[in-house]
Coordinates of C-alpha atoms and ligand atoms in Angstrom, one line a residue:
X33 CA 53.3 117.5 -291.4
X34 CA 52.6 119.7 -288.5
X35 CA 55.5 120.8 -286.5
X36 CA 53.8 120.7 -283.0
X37 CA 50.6 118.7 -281.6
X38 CA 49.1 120.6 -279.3
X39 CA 45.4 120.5 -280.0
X40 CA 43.1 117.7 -282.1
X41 CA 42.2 120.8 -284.1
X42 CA 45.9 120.8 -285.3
X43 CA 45.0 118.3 -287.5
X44 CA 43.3 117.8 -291.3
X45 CA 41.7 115.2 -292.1
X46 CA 44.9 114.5 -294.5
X47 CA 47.0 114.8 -291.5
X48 CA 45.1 112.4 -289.4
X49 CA 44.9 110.3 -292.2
X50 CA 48.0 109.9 -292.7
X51 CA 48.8 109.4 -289.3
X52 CA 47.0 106.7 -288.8
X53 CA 47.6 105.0 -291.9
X54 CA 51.3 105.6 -291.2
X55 CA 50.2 103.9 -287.4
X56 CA 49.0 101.0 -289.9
X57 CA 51.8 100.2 -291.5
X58 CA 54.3 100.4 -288.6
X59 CA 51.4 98.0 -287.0
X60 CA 52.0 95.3 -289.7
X61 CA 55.7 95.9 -290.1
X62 CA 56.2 94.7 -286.4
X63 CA 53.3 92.2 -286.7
X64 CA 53.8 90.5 -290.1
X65 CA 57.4 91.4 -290.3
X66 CA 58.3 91.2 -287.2
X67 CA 60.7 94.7 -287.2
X68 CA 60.7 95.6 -283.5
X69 CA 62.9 98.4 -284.3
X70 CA 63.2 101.0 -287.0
X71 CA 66.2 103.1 -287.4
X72 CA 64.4 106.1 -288.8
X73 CA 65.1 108.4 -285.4
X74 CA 68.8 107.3 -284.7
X75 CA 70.3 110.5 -283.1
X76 CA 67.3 112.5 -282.4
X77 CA 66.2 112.8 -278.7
X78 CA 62.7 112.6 -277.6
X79 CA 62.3 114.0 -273.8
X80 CA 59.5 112.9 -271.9
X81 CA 58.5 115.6 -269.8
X82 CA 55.5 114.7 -266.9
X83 CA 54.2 116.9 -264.6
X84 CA 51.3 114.7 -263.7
X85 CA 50.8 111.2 -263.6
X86 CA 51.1 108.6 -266.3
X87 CA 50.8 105.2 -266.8
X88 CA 49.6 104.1 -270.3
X89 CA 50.8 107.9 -272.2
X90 CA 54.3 107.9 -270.6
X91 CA 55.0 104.0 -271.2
X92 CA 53.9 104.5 -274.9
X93 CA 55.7 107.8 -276.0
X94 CA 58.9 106.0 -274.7
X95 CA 58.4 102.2 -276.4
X96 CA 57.5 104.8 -279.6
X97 CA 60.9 106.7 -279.3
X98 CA 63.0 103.5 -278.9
X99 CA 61.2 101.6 -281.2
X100 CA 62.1 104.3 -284.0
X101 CA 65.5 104.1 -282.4
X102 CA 65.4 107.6 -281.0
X103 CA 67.6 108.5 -277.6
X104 CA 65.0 108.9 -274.7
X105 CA 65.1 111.2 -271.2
X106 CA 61.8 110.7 -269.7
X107 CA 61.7 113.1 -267.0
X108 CA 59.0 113.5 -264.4
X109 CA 58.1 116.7 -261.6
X110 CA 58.5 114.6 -258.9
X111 CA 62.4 114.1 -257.9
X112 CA 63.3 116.9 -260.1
X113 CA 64.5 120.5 -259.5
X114 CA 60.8 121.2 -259.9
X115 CA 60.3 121.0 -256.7
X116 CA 62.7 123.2 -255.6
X117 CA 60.9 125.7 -258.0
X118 CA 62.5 125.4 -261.1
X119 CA 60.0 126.7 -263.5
X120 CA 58.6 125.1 -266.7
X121 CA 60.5 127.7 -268.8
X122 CA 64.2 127.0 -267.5
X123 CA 63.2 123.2 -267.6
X124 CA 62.4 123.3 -271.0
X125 CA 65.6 125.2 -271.6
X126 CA 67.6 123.2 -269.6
X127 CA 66.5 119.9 -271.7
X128 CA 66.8 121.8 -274.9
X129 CA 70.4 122.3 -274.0
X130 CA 70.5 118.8 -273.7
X131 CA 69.6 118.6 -277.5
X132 CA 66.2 117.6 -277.5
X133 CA 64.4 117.4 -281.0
X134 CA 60.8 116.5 -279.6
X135 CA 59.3 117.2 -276.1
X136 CA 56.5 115.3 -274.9
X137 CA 54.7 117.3 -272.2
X138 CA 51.6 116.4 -269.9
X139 CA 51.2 118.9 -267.1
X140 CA 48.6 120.2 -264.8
X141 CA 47.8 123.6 -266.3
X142 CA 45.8 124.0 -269.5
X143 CA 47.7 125.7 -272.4
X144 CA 51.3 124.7 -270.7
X145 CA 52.2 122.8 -274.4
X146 CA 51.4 125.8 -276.0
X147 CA 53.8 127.9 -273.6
X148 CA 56.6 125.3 -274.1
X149 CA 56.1 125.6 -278.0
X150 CA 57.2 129.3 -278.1
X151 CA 60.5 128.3 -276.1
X152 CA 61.5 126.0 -277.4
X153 CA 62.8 125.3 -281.4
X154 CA 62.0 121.6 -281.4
X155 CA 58.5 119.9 -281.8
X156 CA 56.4 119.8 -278.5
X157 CA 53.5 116.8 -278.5
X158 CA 50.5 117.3 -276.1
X159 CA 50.4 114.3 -274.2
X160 CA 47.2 115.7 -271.6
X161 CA 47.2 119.6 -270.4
X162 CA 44.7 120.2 -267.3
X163 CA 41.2 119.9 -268.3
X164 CA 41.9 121.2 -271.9
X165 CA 43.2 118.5 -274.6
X166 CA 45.1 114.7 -275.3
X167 CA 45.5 114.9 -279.0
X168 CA 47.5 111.5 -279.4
X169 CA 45.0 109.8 -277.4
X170 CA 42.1 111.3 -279.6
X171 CA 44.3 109.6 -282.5
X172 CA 44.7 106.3 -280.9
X173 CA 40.6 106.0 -280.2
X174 CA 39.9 107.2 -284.1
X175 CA 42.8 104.1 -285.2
X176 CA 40.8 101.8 -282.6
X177 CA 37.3 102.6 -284.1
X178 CA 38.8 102.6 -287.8
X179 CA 40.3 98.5 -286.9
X180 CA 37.1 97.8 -285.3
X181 CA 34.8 99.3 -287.4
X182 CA 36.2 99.4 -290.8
X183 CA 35.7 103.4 -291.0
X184 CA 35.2 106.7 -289.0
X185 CA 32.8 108.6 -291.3
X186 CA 29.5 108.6 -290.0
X187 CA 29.7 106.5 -287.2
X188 CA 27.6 107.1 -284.2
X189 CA 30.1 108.0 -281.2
X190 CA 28.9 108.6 -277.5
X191 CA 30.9 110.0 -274.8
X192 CA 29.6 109.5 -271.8
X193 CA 30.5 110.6 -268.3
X194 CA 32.6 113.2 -266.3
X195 CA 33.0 115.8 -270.1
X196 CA 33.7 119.0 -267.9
X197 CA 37.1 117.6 -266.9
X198 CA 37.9 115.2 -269.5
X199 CA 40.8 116.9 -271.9
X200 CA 40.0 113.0 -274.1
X201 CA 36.5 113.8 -274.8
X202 CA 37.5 117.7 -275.9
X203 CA 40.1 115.8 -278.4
X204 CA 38.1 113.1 -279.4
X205 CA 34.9 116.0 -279.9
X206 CA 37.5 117.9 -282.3
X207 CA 39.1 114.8 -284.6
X208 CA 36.1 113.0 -284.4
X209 CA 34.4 116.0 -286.5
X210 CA 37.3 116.1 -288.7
X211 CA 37.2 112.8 -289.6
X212 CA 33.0 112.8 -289.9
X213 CA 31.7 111.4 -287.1
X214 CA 28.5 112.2 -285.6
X215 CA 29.8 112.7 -281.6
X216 CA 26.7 112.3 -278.8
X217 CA 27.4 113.6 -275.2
X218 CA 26.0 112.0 -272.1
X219 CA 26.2 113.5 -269.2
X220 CA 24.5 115.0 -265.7
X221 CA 23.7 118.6 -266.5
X222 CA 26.6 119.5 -264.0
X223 CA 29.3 117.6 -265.5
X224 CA 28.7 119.5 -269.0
X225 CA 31.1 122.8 -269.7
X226 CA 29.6 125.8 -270.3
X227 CA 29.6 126.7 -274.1
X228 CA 28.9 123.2 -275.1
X229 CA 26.1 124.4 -277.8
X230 CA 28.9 125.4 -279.8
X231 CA 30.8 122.0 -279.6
X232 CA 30.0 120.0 -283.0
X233 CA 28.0 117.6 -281.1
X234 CA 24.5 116.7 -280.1
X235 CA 24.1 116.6 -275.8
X236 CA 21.9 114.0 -273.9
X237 CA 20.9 113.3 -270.5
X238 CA 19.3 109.8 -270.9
X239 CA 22.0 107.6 -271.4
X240 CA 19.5 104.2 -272.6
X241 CA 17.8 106.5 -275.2
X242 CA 21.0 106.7 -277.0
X243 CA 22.7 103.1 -276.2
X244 CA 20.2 101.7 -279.2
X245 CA 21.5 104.4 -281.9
X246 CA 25.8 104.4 -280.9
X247 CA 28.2 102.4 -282.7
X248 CA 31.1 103.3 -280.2
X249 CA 30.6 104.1 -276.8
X250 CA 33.4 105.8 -274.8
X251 CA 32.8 105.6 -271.0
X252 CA 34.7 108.6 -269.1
X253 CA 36.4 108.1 -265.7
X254 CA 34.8 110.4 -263.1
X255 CA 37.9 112.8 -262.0
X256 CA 37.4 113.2 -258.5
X257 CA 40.5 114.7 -258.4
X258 CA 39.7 117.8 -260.2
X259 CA 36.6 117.8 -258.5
X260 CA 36.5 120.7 -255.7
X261 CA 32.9 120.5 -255.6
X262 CA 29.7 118.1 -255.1
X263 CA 28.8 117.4 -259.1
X264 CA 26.2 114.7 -258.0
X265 CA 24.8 113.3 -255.2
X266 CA 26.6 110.2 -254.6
X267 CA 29.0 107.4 -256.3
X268 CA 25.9 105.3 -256.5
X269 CA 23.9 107.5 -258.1
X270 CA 25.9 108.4 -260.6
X271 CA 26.8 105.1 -261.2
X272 CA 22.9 104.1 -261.5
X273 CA 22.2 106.3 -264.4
X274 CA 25.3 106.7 -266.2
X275 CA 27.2 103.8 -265.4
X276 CA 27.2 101.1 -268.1
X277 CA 26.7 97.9 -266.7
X278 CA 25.2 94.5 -268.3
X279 CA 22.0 95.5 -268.4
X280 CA 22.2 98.4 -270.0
X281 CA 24.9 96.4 -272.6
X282 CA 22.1 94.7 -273.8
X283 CA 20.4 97.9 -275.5
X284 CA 23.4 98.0 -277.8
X285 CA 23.4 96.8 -281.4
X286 CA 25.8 93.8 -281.6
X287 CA 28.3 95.4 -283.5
X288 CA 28.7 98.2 -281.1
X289 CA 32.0 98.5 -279.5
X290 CA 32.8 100.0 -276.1
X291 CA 35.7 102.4 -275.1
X292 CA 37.4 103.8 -272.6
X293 CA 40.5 106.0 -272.4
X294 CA 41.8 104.7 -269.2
X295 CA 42.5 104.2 -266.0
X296 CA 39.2 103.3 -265.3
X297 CA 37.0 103.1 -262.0
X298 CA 35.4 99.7 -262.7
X299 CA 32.3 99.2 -260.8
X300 CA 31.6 103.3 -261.0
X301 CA 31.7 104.3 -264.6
X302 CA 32.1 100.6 -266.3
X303 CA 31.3 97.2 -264.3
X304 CA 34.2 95.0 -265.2
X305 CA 32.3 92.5 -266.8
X306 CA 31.9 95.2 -269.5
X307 CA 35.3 95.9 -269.0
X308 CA 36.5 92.7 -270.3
X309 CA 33.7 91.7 -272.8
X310 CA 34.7 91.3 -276.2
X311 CA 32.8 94.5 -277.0
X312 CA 35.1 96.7 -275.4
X313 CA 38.9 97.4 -277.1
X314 CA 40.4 99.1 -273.9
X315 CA 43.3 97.0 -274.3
X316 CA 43.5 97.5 -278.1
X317 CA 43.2 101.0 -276.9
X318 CA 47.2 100.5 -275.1
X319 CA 48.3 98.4 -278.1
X320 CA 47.7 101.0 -280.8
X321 CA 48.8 103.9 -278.9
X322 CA 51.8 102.4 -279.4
X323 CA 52.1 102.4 -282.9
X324 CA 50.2 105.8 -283.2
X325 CA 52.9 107.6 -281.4
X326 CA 55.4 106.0 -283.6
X327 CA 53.8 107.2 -286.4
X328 CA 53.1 110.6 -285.0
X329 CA 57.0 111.3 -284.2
X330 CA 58.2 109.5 -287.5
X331 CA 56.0 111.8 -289.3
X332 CA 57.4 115.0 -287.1
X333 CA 60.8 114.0 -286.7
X334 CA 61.8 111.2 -289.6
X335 CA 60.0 111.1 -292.2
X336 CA 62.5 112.7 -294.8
X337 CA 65.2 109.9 -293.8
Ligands
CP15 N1 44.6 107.5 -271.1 C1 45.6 108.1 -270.4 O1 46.0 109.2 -270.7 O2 46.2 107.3 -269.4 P1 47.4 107.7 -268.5 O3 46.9 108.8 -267.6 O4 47.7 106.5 -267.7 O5 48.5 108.2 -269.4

């Protein structure tokens, strides 16, 4: 197994495999079972370290540490000598001295996992850099989409929404082709990076013409917050053509299932009676991140005990 995830390219197909057929059996241990806790990490230490934000990412890298029995710091910026301008090197050092086998870092700059992985001598996870990747959370959708579809290969995935900022649909583009899925992007022409002819996907700009062919759609939260600029003309407008509301549910097959990463803006890119059909797995989304992580860092950190 890899010793760092910091990118969804990281990742075979073997490796993602076995990650989430490792997620699997963890899944039914605790369910079937009923194992709440596994000793396989007693004595390592997983540090959480957030620069940014959290609320699903950060709950479940911790209940995955404990669960395996691991000792947990979760750390975040705010409250921390960060803000007296301790920079992200000495931080890491500073936990490293504190014995840490596994850092879990989201931050605000793209590429700061990769920086902490030459610092550092334990294994660094990718929990969300900038704009650029969220490997685990590209590993929880492809579990979600395996349970609810019986398989990954050749299924017809959309993305749809806000892809210029969105570090999930860059990680989901890059597993997804591991795995063989056929990825579609839907966007306004403005919310599309540059160099996206070279992404493994197909691009569209007429969200109903490709609601009829998808067996997942993933619906994007618009990130205002990394948004400097005007991308479109108003909330309402965006909303109107590539928000996915109950009218445009009905030009899905029945067995398509719809996704989103989370936190959403209901009413903007999902109405909440999408939200909380029985189509969409958002909150099998938070379950299985769960056991995903547990399988990521047992695999990392435990798997030879
Ligand atoms: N999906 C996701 O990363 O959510 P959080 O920002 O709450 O961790």
């Amino acid at each position: 197994m890899i010793r760092h995830l910091l990118s969804a390219s990281d990742l075979t197909h073997e490796d993602a495999t076995l990650i989430l057929d490792t997620a699997d059996r963890l899944a039914g241990q605790s369910e079937v079972a009923a194992v709440k806790k596994f000793p396989t990490l007693r004595g390592r230490t997983v540090v959480n370290l957030f620069y940014e934000d959290s609320t699903r990412t950060r709950t479940s890298f911790e209940l995955a540490a404990k669960r395996l029995s691991a000792d947990v710091i979760t750390f975040s910026a705010k409250g921390s000598s960060v803000s007296k301008g301790e920079s992200l090197k000495d931080t890491a050092w500073t936990l490293e001295a504190m014995g840490a086998d596994a850092v879990v870092i989201r931050h605000h700059a793209s590429g700061a996992p990769h920086r902490l992985a030459g610092w550092i001598k334990g294994s660094v996870v990718n929990a969300g850099d900038g704009t650029h990747e969220h490997p685990t959370q590209a590993l929880l959708d492809a579990y979600t989409m395996r349970q609810r579809m019986g398989r990954i290969e050749d299924l017809r995935v959309t993305i749809v929404g806000d892809i210029i900022h969105s570090r999930v649909a860059r990680s989901n583009v890059l597993l997804l082709a591991t795995l063989g899925a056929h990825v579609t992007l839907v966007a306004p022409p403005t919310l599309l990076p540059v160099g996206i002819e070279t992404w493994p996907v197909e691009v569209s700009y007429d969200l109903d013409s490709v609601l009829p062919k998808s067996d997942v759609v993933m619906m994007l939260r618009v990130q205002r917050e990394r948004m400097g600029a005007a991308y479109f003309p108003s909330t309402r407008e965006y909303s109107r053509r590539y928000g996915l509301d109950r009218d445009r549910v009905r030009l899905l097959t029945d067995d398509a299932i719809v996704m989103h990463p989370g936190p959403m803006n209901r009413g903007v890119e999902i109405a909440a009676e999408v939200a909380d059909s029985k189509r969409s797995t958002i909150v099998d989304q938070v379950t299985n991140g769960v056991s995903v992580r547990m399988a990521l860092l047992y695999l990392m950190l435990g798997s030879d005990q």
